[in-house]
XYZ file of N, CA and C in Angstrom:
432
model
N 0.768 -1.186 0.096
C 0.090 0.129 0.080
C 1.097 1.507 0.153
N 0.584 2.246 -0.904
C 1.425 3.556 -1.127
C 0.575 4.330 -0.129
N 1.466 5.489 0.173
C 0.974 6.825 0.753
C 0.580 7.650 -0.198
N 0.003 8.927 0.107
C -0.329 9.864 -1.012
C 1.148 10.425 -1.769
N 2.208 10.569 -0.960
C 3.387 10.921 -1.363
C 4.387 9.782 -2.423
N 3.584 8.460 -2.248
C 4.087 7.580 -3.215
C 5.038 6.652 -2.544
N 5.261 6.995 -1.208
C 6.291 6.196 -0.306
C 5.455 4.842 0.071
N 6.183 4.126 0.356
C 5.521 2.772 1.160
C 5.271 2.720 2.680
N 3.902 2.327 2.788
C 3.740 2.502 4.159
C 4.274 1.227 5.099
N 4.390 0.072 4.306
C 5.264 -1.133 5.148
C 6.654 -1.069 5.103
N 7.270 0.244 5.586
C 8.494 0.075 5.531
C 9.217 -0.774 6.325
N 10.263 -1.342 6.263
C 11.106 -2.252 6.979
C 11.893 -1.373 7.929
N 11.572 -1.722 9.458
C 12.556 -1.030 10.425
C 13.963 -1.841 10.769
N 14.893 -1.152 11.213
C 16.012 -1.448 11.482
C 15.891 -2.577 12.860
N 16.417 -3.698 13.017
C 16.261 -4.383 14.031
C 16.763 -3.496 15.241
N 16.160 -4.184 16.563
C 16.306 -3.537 17.932
C 17.348 -3.878 18.254
N 18.192 -5.340 17.811
C 19.213 -6.005 18.153
C 20.241 -6.220 17.042
N 21.462 -6.098 17.115
C 22.387 -6.606 16.097
C 23.590 -7.060 16.591
N 23.657 -8.525 16.624
C 24.818 -8.936 17.427
C 25.306 -8.719 18.491
N 23.872 -8.519 19.327
C 24.142 -8.449 20.853
C 24.209 -6.930 21.145
N 24.114 -5.862 20.077
C 24.171 -4.650 20.431
C 22.772 -4.093 20.401
N 22.627 -3.389 21.299
C 21.074 -2.498 21.425
C 21.021 -1.311 20.552
N 20.095 -1.086 19.531
C 20.236 0.003 18.665
C 20.134 1.361 19.507
N 19.334 1.373 20.470
C 19.101 2.652 20.979
C 20.061 3.256 22.283
N 21.090 2.172 22.107
C 22.111 2.637 23.243
C 23.233 3.445 22.425
N 24.017 4.288 23.360
C 25.071 4.846 22.745
C 26.028 3.632 22.935
N 26.688 3.522 21.730
C 27.948 2.490 21.767
C 29.168 3.100 21.753
N 29.966 2.422 22.725
C 31.350 2.594 23.209
C 32.162 1.300 23.712
N 33.037 0.842 22.424
C 33.594 -0.432 22.745
C 34.621 -0.426 24.101
N 34.291 -1.667 24.514
C 35.206 -1.737 25.808
C 36.217 -2.894 25.370
N 37.596 -2.679 25.839
C 38.227 -3.874 25.571
C 38.420 -4.972 26.496
N 37.514 -4.794 27.749
C 37.607 -5.604 28.518
C 36.205 -6.606 28.771
N 36.520 -7.730 27.752
C 35.352 -8.861 28.068
C 36.058 -9.766 27.122
N 35.124 -11.062 27.269
C 35.543 -12.248 26.622
C 34.668 -12.960 26.111
N 34.983 -13.935 25.293
C 33.899 -14.852 24.928
C 32.965 -15.333 26.003
N 31.667 -15.745 25.730
C 31.210 -16.622 26.803
C 31.425 -18.134 26.754
N 31.374 -19.002 27.787
C 31.834 -20.280 27.370
C 30.722 -20.993 26.772
N 31.114 -21.890 25.821
C 30.122 -22.745 25.059
C 29.165 -23.241 25.860
N 27.768 -23.053 25.161
C 26.986 -23.669 26.073
C 26.048 -22.716 27.327
N 26.960 -21.344 27.288
C 26.435 -20.254 28.413
C 24.715 -19.898 28.034
N 24.277 -19.966 28.981
C 23.041 -19.209 28.781
C 22.419 -18.233 29.742
N 22.042 -16.813 28.833
C 21.925 -15.791 29.946
C 20.859 -15.918 30.541
N 20.904 -16.057 31.921
C 19.472 -16.185 32.718
C 19.938 -15.524 33.781
N 20.761 -14.439 33.812
C 21.036 -13.406 35.279
C 21.202 -11.923 34.847
N 20.663 -11.435 35.416
C 20.688 -9.615 35.290
C 21.414 -9.208 36.500
N 23.034 -8.751 36.536
C 23.553 -8.195 37.689
C 23.440 -6.519 37.571
N 22.774 -6.085 38.666
C 22.597 -4.691 38.561
C 23.418 -4.068 39.687
N 24.582 -2.987 39.195
C 25.464 -2.329 40.339
C 25.311 -0.822 40.112
N 25.371 -0.212 40.886
C 25.554 1.265 41.413
C 27.197 1.754 40.997
N 27.194 2.635 40.316
C 28.575 3.131 40.149
C 28.785 4.830 39.933
N 29.441 5.458 40.354
C 29.946 6.805 40.191
C 31.242 7.055 40.519
N 31.864 8.102 39.521
C 33.362 8.189 39.736
C 33.549 9.785 39.559
N 34.256 10.264 40.668
C 34.521 9.791 42.028
C 32.921 9.283 42.726
N 33.018 8.572 43.609
C 31.876 8.054 44.424
C 31.072 9.376 44.610
N 29.757 9.216 44.457
C 28.876 10.439 44.953
C 28.784 11.468 43.688
N 29.742 11.381 42.888
C 29.812 12.760 41.971
C 29.295 12.187 40.603
N 28.252 13.085 40.044
C 27.777 12.616 38.859
C 27.793 13.556 37.600
N 27.640 13.146 36.342
C 27.680 13.810 34.952
C 28.953 13.725 34.404
N 30.096 13.244 34.923
C 31.258 13.465 33.856
C 31.472 12.054 33.320
N 32.297 11.894 32.611
C 32.892 10.661 31.709
C 33.769 9.734 32.212
N 33.905 9.662 33.510
C 34.921 8.935 34.274
C 34.529 7.505 34.257
N 33.273 7.106 34.204
C 32.730 5.557 34.106
C 32.944 5.143 32.937
N 32.691 5.992 31.977
C 33.028 5.599 30.470
C 34.733 5.308 30.097
N 35.453 6.407 30.807
C 36.910 6.312 30.617
C 37.427 5.128 31.587
N 36.771 4.599 32.445
C 37.199 3.276 33.499
C 36.777 2.140 32.395
N 35.596 2.247 31.969
C 35.287 0.979 31.042
C 36.268 0.816 29.609
N 36.834 1.810 29.287
C 37.680 1.723 27.884
C 39.106 1.698 28.206
N 39.566 1.715 29.635
C 40.773 1.940 30.073
C 41.729 3.364 29.718
N 40.642 4.100 29.737
C 41.140 5.979 29.513
C 41.085 6.476 30.739
N 40.974 6.026 32.005
C 40.772 6.747 33.235
C 42.144 7.300 33.399
N 42.312 8.443 33.894
C 43.416 9.131 34.382
C 43.417 8.744 35.582
N 44.466 7.988 36.036
C 44.176 7.708 37.601
C 44.805 8.747 38.663
N 45.502 9.499 37.874
C 45.899 10.561 39.009
C 45.058 11.815 39.031
N 43.721 11.611 38.238
C 42.875 12.674 38.231
C 42.130 13.012 39.408
N 41.858 12.254 40.114
C 41.195 12.227 41.594
C 42.124 11.447 42.754
N 42.017 11.717 44.002
C 42.709 10.752 44.621
C 42.280 9.342 45.111
N 40.580 9.184 44.744
C 39.946 7.882 44.782
C 40.453 6.855 43.503
N 40.684 7.609 42.546
C 41.246 6.837 41.356
C 42.227 5.793 41.882
N 43.275 6.427 42.257
C 44.710 5.488 42.912
C 44.149 4.236 43.316
N 42.808 4.227 44.059
C 42.384 3.183 45.006
C 41.808 1.758 44.106
N 41.514 2.321 42.757
C 40.921 1.585 41.778
C 41.947 1.391 40.385
N 43.406 1.706 40.965
C 44.069 1.850 39.508
C 44.406 0.607 39.056
N 44.272 0.400 37.652
C 44.689 -0.809 36.794
C 43.395 -1.892 36.982
N 42.308 -1.178 37.419
C 41.079 -2.186 37.160
C 40.864 -2.068 35.761
N 40.622 -3.333 35.280
C 40.144 -3.559 33.931
C 38.588 -4.151 33.909
N 37.764 -3.368 33.864
C 36.127 -3.868 34.140
C 35.344 -3.124 33.241
N 34.290 -3.692 32.962
C 33.117 -3.157 31.999
C 31.760 -3.551 32.468
N 31.020 -3.485 31.569
C 29.411 -3.886 31.871
C 28.790 -3.793 30.536
N 27.759 -4.613 30.388
C 27.177 -4.441 29.165
C 26.542 -3.169 28.881
N 25.839 -2.714 29.924
C 25.202 -1.285 29.879
C 25.453 -0.375 31.174
N 25.339 0.886 30.909
C 25.474 2.061 31.698
C 24.244 2.811 31.703
N 23.516 3.134 32.673
C 22.327 4.070 32.891
C 22.567 5.222 33.563
N 22.996 6.196 32.886
C 23.153 7.916 33.285
C 21.678 8.354 34.283
N 21.959 9.326 34.995
C 20.948 9.732 36.010
C 20.040 10.601 35.023
N 20.215 10.764 33.917
C 19.272 11.122 32.940
C 18.494 10.233 32.331
N 19.156 8.967 32.182
C 18.406 7.828 31.600
C 19.035 7.494 30.462
N 20.008 8.403 30.281
C 20.955 8.090 28.776
C 21.481 6.467 29.029
N 21.547 5.710 27.958
C 21.624 4.434 28.001
C 23.163 4.225 26.882
N 24.070 3.571 27.719
C 25.234 3.493 26.924
C 25.555 1.821 26.900
N 26.089 1.541 25.894
C 26.552 0.067 26.014
C 28.002 -0.082 25.587
N 28.578 -0.898 26.300
C 30.139 -1.240 26.210
C 30.699 -2.667 25.370
N 29.527 -3.430 25.715
C 29.901 -4.842 25.501
C 28.921 -5.472 24.801
N 29.098 -6.274 23.723
C 28.025 -6.978 23.218
C 27.150 -7.978 24.357
N 26.067 -8.103 23.952
C 25.508 -9.007 24.872
C 25.675 -10.533 24.514
N 26.456 -10.652 23.393
C 26.800 -12.088 22.992
C 28.047 -12.300 23.801
N 28.246 -11.353 24.338
C 30.105 -11.599 24.943
C 29.788 -11.467 26.323
N 30.923 -11.750 27.150
C 31.020 -11.517 28.704
C 31.823 -10.212 28.992
N 30.903 -9.469 29.536
C 31.585 -8.218 30.479
C 32.492 -8.711 31.698
N 33.072 -7.967 32.198
C 33.843 -7.910 33.281
C 33.235 -7.131 34.272
N 32.122 -7.444 35.012
C 31.524 -6.360 36.093
C 31.309 -7.353 37.398
N 31.193 -8.676 37.052
C 30.974 -9.383 38.403
C 32.061 -9.969 39.168
N 33.305 -9.974 38.748
C 34.527 -10.024 39.700
C 34.327 -11.931 39.932
N 34.994 -12.230 40.979
C 34.818 -13.346 41.489
C 33.559 -13.475 42.123
N 32.535 -14.335 41.513
C 31.064 -13.983 42.004
C 30.631 -15.492 42.156
N 29.258 -15.637 42.919
C 28.697 -16.644 42.942
C 27.241 -16.178 43.196
N 26.277 -16.960 42.724
C 24.927 -16.952 42.926
C 24.312 -18.066 43.043
N 23.648 -18.552 43.734
C 22.892 -19.874 43.916
C 23.629 -21.051 43.709
N 24.682 -20.856 44.025
C 25.880 -22.072 43.638
C 26.774 -22.364 42.385
N 26.180 -21.082 41.536
C 27.021 -21.225 40.534
C 27.930 -19.955 40.486
N 29.391 -20.443 40.203
C 30.398 -19.271 40.287
C 30.446 -18.887 38.791
N 31.262 -17.807 38.832
C 31.616 -16.722 37.667
C 30.615 -16.258 36.874
N 29.510 -15.480 37.647
C 28.101 -14.997 37.143
C 28.715 -13.971 35.835
N 29.768 -13.638 35.527
C 29.779 -13.015 34.256
C 29.468 -13.901 32.825
N 29.681 -15.227 33.406
C 29.623 -16.116 32.279
C 28.383 -16.220 31.729
N 27.234 -16.021 32.655
C 25.639 -16.151 31.892
C 24.863 -15.017 32.576
N 25.605 -13.869 32.598
C 24.619 -12.572 32.994
C 25.065 -11.420 32.192
N 24.025 -10.466 32.234
C 24.123 -9.265 31.613
C 24.527 -8.162 32.958
N 25.431 -7.541 32.626
C 25.825 -6.623 33.921
C 25.222 -4.882 33.510
N 24.623 -4.552 34.467
C 23.818 -3.119 34.351
C 24.488 -2.323 35.320
N 24.836 -1.301 34.869
C 25.556 -0.239 35.919
C 24.554 0.929 36.075
N 24.230 1.352 37.159
C 23.492 2.746 37.260
C 24.324 3.392 38.067
N 24.216 4.788 37.295
C 25.075 5.811 37.860
C 24.600 6.371 39.186
N 24.868 6.038 40.084
C 24.725 6.454 41.348
C 25.224 5.867 42.479
N 24.960 5.691 43.598
C 25.429 5.056 45.056
C 24.650 3.964 45.663
N 25.193 3.229 46.234
C 24.306 2.141 46.929
C 23.343 2.576 47.938
N 23.782 3.951 48.494
C 22.845 4.222 49.706
C 22.164 5.745 49.317
N 21.870 5.765 47.895
C 21.062 6.886 47.679
C 20.036 6.328 46.354
N 19.042 7.242 46.459
C 17.820 6.789 45.142
C 18.581 6.846 43.904
N 17.975 6.359 42.859
C 18.222 6.505 41.502
C 17.062 7.680 41.207
N 17.412 8.143 39.828
C 16.468 9.002 39.217
C 15.415 8.471 38.624
N 14.045 9.070 38.385
C 12.877 8.280 37.513
C 13.421 7.779 36.089
N 14.279 8.894 35.716
C 14.701 8.544 34.452
C 15.673 7.386 34.142
N 16.122 6.644 35.213
C 16.939 5.144 34.936
C 16.066 4.154 35.159
N 15.091 4.366 35.392
C 14.040 3.207 35.664
C 13.481 3.209 34.021
């Protein structure tokens, strides 16, 4: 069926997901990831809170941490995490802006040495979501 301007009404839209990447997220590739083990089944979502420095919001320090570009000398707190090679699949800013660093087909490095219900290595079968924030304060409505 055609519209009055001659364009096709039934246009195909781009897929929401492509090779584990969510099309509506801002993409920034992290080098901190690995392949999931053969047969891994994603059945766990791990939620985290992060802000760098702790309790300070709005900067690009989290993105820099997840891409190994954080200046460890820029703030005294950063020396306590110096050398950390971490990532998450997703990062949700306080504004609701969504970032993706690792394909959901791959294993992000967010859970560290972990165990859940008798299963070790939670990175193997989980999606890691970081919320810009701290554990003892509320998140913003836009993050939900």
